[in-house]
PDB file of C-alpha atoms and ligand atoms in Angstrom:
ATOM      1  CA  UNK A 167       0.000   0.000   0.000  1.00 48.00           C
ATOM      2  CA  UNK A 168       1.292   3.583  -0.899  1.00 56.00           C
ATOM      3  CA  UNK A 169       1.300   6.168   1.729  1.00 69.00           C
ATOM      4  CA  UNK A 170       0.630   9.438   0.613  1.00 83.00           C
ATOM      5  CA  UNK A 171       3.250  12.172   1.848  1.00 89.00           C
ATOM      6  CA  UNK A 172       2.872  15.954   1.816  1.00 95.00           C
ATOM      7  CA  UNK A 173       5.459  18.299   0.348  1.00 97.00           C
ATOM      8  CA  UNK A 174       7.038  21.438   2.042  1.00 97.00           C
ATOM      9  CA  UNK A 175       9.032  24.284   0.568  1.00 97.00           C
ATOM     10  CA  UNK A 176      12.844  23.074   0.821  1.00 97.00           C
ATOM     11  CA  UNK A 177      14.504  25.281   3.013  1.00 97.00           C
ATOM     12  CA  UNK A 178      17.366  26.227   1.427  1.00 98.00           C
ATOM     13  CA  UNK A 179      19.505  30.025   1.037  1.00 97.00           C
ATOM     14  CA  UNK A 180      21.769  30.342  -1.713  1.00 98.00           C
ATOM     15  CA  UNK A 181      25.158  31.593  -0.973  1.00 98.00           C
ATOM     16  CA  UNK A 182      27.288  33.624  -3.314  1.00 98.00           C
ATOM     17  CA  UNK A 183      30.142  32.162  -4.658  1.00 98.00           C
ATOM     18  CA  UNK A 184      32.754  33.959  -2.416  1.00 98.00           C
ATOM     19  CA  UNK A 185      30.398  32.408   0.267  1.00 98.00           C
ATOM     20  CA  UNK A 186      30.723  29.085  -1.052  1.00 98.00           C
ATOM     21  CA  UNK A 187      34.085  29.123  -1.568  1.00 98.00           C
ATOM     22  CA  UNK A 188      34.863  30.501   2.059  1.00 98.00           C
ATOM     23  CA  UNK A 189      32.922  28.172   3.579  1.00 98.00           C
ATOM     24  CA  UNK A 190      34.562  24.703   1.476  1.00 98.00           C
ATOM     25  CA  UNK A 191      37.749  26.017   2.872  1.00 98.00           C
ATOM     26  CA  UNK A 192      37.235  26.730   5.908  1.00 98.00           C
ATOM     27  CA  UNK A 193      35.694  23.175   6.346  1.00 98.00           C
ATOM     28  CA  UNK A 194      38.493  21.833   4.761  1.00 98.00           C
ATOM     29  CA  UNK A 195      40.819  23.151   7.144  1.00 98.00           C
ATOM     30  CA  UNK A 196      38.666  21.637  10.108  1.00 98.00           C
ATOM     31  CA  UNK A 197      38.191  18.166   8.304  1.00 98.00           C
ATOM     32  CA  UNK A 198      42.216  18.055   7.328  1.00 98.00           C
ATOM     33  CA  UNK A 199      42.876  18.478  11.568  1.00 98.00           C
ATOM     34  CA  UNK A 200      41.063  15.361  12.371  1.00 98.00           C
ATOM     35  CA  UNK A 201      42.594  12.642  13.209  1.00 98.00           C
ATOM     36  CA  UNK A 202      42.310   8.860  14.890  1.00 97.00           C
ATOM     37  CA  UNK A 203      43.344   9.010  18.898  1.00 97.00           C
ATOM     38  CA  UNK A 204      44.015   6.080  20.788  1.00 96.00           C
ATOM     39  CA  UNK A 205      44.703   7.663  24.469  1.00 97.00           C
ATOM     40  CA  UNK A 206      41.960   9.422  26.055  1.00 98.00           C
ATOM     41  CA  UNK A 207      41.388  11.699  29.154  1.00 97.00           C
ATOM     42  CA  UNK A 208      39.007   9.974  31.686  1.00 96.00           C
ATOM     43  CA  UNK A 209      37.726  13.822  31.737  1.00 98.00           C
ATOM     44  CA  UNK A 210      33.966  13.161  31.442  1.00 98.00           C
ATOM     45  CA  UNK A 211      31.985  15.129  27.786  1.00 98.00           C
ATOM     46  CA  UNK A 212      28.684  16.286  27.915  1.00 98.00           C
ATOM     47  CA  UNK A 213      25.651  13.872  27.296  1.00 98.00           C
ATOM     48  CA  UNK A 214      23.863  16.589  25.031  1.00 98.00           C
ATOM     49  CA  UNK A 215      26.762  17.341  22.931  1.00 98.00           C
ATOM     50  CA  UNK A 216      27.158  13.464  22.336  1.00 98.00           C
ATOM     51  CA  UNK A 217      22.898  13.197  21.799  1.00 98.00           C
ATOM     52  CA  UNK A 218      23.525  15.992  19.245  1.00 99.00           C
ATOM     53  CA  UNK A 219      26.327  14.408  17.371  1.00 99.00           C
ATOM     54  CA  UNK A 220      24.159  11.250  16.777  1.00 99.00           C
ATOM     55  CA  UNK A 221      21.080  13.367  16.106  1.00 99.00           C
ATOM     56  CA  UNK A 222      23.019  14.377  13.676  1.00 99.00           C
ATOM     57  CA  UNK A 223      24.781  11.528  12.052  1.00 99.00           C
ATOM     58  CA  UNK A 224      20.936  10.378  12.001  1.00 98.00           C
ATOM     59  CA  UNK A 225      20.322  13.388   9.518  1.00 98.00           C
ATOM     60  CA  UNK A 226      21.718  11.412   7.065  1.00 98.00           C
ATOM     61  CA  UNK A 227      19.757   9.992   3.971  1.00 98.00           C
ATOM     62  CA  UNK A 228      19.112   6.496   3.303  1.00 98.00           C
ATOM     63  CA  UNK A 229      17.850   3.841   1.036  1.00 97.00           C
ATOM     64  CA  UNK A 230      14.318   4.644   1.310  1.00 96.00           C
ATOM     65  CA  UNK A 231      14.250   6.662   4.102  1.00 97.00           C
ATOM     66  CA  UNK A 232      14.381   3.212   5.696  1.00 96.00           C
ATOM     67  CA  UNK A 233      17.200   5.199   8.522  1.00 98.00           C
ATOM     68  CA  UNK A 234      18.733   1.627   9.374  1.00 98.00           C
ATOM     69  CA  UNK A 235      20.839   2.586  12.499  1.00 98.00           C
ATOM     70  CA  UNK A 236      21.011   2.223  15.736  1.00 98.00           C
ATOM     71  CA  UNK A 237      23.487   3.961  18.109  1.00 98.00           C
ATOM     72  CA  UNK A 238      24.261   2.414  21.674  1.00 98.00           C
ATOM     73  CA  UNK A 239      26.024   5.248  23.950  1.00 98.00           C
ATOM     74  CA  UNK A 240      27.971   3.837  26.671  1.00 98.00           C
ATOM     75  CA  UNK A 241      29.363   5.413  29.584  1.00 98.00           C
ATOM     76  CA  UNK A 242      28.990   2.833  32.753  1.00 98.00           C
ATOM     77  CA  UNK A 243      32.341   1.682  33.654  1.00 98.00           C
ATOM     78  CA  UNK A 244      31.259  -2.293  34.068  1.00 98.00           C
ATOM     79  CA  UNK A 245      29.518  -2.492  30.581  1.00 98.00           C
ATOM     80  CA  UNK A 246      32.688  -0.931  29.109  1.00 98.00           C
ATOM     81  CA  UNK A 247      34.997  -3.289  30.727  1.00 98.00           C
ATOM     82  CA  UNK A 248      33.262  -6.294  29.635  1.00 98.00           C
ATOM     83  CA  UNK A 249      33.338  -5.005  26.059  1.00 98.00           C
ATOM     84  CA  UNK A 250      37.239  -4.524  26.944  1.00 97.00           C
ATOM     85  CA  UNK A 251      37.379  -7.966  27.938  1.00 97.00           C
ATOM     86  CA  UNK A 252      35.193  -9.476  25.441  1.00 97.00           C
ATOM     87  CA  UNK A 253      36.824  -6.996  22.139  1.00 96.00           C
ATOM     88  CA  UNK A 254      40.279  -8.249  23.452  1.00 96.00           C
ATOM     89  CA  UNK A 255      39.604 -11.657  23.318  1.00 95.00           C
ATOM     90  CA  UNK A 256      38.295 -11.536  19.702  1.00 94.00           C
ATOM     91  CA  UNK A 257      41.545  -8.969  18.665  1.00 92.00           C
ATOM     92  CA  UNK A 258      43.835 -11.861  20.641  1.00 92.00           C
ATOM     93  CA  UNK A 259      42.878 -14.021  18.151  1.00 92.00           C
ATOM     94  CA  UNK A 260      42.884 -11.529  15.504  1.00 90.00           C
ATOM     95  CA  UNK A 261      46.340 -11.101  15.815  1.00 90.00           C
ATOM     96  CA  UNK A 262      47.227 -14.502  16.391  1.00 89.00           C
ATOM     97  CA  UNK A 263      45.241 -16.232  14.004  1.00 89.00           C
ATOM     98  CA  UNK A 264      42.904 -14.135  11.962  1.00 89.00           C
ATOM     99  CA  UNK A 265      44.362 -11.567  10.432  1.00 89.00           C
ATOM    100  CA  UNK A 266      46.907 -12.258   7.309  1.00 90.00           C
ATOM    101  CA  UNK A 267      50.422 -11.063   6.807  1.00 90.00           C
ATOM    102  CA  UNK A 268      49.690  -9.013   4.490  1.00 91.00           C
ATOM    103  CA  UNK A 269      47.424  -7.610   7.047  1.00 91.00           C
ATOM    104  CA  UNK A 270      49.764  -7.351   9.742  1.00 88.00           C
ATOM    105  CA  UNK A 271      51.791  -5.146   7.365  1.00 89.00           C
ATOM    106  CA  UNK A 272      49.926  -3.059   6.919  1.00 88.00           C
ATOM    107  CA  UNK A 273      48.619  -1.823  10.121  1.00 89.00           C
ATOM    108  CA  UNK A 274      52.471  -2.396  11.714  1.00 86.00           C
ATOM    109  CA  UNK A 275      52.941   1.502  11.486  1.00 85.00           C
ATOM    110  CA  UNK A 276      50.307   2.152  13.868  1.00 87.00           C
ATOM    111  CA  UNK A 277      51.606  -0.247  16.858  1.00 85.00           C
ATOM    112  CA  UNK A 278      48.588  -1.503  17.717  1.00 88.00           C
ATOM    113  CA  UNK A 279      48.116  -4.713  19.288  1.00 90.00           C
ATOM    114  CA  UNK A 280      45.379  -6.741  21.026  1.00 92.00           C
ATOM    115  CA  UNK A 281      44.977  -4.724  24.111  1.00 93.00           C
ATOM    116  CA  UNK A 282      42.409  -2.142  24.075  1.00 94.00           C
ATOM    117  CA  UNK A 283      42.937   0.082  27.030  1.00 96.00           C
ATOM    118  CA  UNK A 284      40.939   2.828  25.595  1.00 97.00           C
ATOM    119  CA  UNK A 285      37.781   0.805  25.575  1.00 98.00           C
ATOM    120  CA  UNK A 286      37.731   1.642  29.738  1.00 97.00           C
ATOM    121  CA  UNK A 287      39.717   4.870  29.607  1.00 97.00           C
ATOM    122  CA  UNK A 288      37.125   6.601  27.332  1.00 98.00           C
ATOM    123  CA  UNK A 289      34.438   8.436  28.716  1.00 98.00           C
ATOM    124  CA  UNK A 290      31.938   6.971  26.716  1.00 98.00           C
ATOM    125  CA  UNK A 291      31.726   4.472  23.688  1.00 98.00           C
ATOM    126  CA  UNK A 292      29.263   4.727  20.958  1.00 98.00           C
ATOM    127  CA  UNK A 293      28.535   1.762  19.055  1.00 98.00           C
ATOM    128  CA  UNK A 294      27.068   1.969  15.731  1.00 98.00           C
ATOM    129  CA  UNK A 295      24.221  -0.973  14.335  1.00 98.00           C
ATOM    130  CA  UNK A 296      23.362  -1.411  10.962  1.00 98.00           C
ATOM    131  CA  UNK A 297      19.681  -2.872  10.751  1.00 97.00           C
ATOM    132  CA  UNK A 298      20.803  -5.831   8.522  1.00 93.00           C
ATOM    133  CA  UNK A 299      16.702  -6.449   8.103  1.00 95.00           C
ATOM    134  CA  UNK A 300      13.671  -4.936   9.390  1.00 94.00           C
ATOM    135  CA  UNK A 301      10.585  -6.512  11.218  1.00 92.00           C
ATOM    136  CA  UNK A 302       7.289  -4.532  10.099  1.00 91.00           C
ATOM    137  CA  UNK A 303       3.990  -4.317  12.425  1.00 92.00           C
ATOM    138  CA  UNK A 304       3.270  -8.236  11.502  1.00 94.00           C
ATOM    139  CA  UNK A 305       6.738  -9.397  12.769  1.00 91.00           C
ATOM    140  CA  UNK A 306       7.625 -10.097   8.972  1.00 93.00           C
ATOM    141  CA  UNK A 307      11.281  -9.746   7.959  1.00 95.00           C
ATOM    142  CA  UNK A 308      11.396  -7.057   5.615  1.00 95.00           C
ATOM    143  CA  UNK A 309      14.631  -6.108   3.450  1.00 95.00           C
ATOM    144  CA  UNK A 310      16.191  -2.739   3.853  1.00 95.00           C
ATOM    145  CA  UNK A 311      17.823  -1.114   0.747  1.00 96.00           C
ATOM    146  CA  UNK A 312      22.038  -0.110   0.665  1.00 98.00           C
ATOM    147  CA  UNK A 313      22.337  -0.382   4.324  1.00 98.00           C
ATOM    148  CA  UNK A 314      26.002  -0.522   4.270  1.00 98.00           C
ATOM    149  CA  UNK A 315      26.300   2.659   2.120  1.00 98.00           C
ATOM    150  CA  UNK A 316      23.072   4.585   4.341  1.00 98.00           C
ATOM    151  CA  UNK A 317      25.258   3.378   7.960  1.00 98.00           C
ATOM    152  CA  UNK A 318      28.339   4.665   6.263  1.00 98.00           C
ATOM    153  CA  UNK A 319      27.293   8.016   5.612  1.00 98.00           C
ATOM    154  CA  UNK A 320      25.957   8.420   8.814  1.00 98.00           C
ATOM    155  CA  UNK A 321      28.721   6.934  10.746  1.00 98.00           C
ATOM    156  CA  UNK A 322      30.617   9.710   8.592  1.00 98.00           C
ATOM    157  CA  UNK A 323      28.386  12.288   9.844  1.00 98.00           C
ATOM    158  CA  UNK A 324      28.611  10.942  13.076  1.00 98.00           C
ATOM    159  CA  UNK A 325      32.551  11.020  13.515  1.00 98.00           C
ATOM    160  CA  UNK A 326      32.364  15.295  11.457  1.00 98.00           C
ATOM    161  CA  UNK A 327      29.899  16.412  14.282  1.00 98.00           C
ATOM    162  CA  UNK A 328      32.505  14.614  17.365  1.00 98.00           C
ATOM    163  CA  UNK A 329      34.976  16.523  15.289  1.00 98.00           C
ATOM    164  CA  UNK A 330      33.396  20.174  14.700  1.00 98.00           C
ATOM    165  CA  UNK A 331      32.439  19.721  17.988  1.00 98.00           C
ATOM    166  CA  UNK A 332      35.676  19.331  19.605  1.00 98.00           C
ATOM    167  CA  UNK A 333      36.111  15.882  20.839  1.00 98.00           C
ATOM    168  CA  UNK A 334      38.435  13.118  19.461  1.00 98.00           C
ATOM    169  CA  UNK A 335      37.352   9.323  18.331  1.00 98.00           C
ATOM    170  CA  UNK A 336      38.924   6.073  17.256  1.00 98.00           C
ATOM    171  CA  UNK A 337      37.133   4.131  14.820  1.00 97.00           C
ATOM    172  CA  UNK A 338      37.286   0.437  16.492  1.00 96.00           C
ATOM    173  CA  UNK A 339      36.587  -2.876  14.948  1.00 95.00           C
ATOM    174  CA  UNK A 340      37.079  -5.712  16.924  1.00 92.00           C
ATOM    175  CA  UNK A 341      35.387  -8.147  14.888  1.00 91.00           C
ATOM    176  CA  UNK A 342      33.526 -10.347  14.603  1.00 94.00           C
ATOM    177  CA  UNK A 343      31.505  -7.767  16.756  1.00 96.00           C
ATOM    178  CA  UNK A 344      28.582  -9.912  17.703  1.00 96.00           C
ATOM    179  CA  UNK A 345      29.457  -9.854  21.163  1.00 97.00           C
ATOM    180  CA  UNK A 346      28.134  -6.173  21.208  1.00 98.00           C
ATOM    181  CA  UNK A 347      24.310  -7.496  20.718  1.00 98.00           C
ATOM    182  CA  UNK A 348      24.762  -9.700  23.699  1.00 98.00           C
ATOM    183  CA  UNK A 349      26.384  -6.890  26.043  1.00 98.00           C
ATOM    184  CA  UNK A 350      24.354  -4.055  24.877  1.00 98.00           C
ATOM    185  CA  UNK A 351      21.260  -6.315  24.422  1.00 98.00           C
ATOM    186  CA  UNK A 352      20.363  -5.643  20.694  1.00 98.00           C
ATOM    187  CA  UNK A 353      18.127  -7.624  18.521  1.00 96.00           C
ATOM    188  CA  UNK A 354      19.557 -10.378  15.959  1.00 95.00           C
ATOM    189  CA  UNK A 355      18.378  -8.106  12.938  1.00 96.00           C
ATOM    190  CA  UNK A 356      20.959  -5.459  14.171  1.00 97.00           C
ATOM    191  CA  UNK A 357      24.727  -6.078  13.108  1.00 98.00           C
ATOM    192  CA  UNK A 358      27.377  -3.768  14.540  1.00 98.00           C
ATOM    193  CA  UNK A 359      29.641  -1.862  12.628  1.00 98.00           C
ATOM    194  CA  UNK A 360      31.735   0.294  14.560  1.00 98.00           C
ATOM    195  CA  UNK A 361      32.654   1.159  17.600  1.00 98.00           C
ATOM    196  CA  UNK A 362      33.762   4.659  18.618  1.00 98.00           C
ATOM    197  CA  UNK A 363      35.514   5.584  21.642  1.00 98.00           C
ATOM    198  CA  UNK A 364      34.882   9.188  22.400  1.00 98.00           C
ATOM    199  CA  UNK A 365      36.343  11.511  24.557  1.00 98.00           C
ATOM    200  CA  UNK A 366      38.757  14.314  24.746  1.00 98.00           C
ATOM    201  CA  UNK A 367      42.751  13.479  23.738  1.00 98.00           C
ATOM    202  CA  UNK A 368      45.420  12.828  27.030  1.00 97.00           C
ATOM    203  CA  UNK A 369      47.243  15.134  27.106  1.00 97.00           C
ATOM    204  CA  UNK A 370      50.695  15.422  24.942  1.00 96.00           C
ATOM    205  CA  UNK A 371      49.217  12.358  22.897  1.00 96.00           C
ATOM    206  CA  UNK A 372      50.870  11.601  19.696  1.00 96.00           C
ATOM    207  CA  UNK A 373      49.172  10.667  16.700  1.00 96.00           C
ATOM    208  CA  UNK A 374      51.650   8.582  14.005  1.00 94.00           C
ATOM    209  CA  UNK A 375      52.664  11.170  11.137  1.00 95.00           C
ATOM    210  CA  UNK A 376      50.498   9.788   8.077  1.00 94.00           C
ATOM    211  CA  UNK A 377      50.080  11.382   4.466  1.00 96.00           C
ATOM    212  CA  UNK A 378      46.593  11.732   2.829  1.00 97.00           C
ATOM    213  CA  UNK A 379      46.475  11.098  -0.647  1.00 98.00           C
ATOM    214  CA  UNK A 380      46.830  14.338  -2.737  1.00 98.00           C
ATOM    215  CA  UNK A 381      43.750  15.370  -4.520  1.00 98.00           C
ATOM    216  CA  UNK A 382      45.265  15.144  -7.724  1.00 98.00           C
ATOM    217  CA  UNK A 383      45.574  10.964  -6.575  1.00 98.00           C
ATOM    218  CA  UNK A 384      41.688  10.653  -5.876  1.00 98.00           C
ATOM    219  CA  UNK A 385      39.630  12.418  -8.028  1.00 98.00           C
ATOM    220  CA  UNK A 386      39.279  12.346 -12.081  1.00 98.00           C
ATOM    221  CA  UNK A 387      37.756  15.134 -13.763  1.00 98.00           C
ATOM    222  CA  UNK A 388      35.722  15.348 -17.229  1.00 98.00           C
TER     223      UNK A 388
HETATM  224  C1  FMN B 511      36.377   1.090   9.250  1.00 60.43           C
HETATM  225  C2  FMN B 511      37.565   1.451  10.079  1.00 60.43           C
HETATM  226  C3  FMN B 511      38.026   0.555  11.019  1.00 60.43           C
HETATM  227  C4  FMN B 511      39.118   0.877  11.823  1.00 60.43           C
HETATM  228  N1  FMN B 511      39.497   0.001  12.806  1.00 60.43           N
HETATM  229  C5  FMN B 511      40.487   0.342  13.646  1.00 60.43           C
HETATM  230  C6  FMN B 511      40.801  -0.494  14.743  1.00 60.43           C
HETATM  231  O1  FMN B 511      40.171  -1.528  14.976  1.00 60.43           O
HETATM  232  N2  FMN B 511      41.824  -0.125  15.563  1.00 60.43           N
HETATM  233  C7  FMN B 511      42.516   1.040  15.368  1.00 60.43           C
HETATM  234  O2  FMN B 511      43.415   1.316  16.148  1.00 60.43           O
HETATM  235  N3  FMN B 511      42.216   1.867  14.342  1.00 60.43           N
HETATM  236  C8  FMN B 511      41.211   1.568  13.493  1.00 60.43           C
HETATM  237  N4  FMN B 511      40.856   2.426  12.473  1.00 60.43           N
HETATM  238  C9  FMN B 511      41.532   3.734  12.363  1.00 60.43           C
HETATM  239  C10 FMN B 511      42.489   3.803  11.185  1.00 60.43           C
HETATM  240  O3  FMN B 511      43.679   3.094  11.493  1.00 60.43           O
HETATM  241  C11 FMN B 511      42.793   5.286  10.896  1.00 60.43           C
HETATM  242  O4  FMN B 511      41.607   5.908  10.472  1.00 60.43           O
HETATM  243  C12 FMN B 511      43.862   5.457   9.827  1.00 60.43           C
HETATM  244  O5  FMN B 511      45.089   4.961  10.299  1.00 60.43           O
HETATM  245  C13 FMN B 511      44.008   6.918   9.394  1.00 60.43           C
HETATM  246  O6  FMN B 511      44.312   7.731  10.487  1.00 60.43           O
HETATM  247  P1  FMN B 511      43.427   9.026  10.797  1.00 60.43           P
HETATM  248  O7  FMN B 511      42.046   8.551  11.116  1.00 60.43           O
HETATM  249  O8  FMN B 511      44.115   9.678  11.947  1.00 60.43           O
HETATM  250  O9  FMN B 511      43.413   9.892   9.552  1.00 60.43           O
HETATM  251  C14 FMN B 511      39.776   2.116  11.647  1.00 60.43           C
HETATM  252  C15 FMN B 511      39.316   3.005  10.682  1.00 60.43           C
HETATM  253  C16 FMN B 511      38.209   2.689   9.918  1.00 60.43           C
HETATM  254  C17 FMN B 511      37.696   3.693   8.918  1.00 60.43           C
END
């Protein structure tokens, strides 16, 4: 059955183009200063400034306006150290077993290794759920459209408004993640993504010297 929707006037203010090109910039500059932290003040943030971030990471659009996210915000110090304990055990095997040389390559720059002491020393940990599937009104499974892509551009959002904000974040994966539906007690038709630590740096933290791709390297032009 179609539902009917109304329409509204969009709104929207054009800028001029000295506008627009002030603006790109000075984004730029804010986007180019941040970067991944992995040592975090135990210095508590504000719940509403976290709430807004997600509000607005859940601004963004999606297959269908199907919005297939879910976003766990955790700041009690138990629940975070049984995802400690539970994320190093999978990134214990990780390491030993899982991931490939090639792999282990890679990443080698960044000196990480199974122990995840930021999962406890960070005020709060947001974990981000992609709703794999939905369940309408009748409890029938229903499929939702380009999840990964919709989650991704929110989780985007999501780590630009910690940013503008002020606050720091580390993109965390210590997968398989399944052991965050059991902790955080989310249904089976929610898969977890990501999981952000979130906080403000320690002080005189370093952050390893990397090199972004020049633009020239990642777009092509017609
Ligand atoms: C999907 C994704 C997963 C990541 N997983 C981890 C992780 O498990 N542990 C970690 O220390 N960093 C992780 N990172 C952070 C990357 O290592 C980091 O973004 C990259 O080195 C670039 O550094 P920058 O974010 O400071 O620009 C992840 C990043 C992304 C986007």
């Amino acid at each position: 059955m179609n539902k009917s929707i109304s329409y509204q006037p969009l709104s929207y203010e054009k800028p001029s183009k000295e506008e627009l090109l002030k603006r790109s910039e000075a984004f730029l500059d804010l986007m180019k200063k941040r970067r991944t932290v992995r040592e975090f003040s135990p210095e508590p943030v504000p719940d509403e400034v976290i709430l807004n971030c997600i509000e607005a990471a859940g601004t963004a659009p999606s297959g269908a306006h199907l919005q297939p996210w879910h976003f766990v915000v955790v700041k009690n110090r138990e629940i975070k150290k049984e995802i400690r304990e539970a994320a190093e055990h999978e990134e214990r095997i990780n390491y030993e077993m899982r991931f490939s040389e090639n792999m282990k390559q890679d990443i080698a720059m960044l000196e990480t290794n199974f122990q995840k002491p930021f999962l406890e020393a960070a005020p709060v940990l947001i974990a981000v759920f992609k709703e794999s599937y939905r369940i309408d009104d009748h409890q029938v499974r229903r499929k939702n459209y380009y999840v990964n892509e919709s989650v991704g551009i929110a989780t985007g959002l999501l780590i630009t408004a910690l940013h503008y904000a002020g606050l720091v974040a580390l993109p965390h994966t210590p997968s398989p993640m399944r052991f965050l539906n059991k902790i955080l007690n989310r249904p089976a038709n929610e898969t977890p993504v990501i999981l952000f630590p979130v906080g403000y740096p320690k002080e005189d933290t370093t952050v390893p010297e990397l090199h972004r791709k020049p633009l020239e390297e990642i777009v092509t032009r017609f």
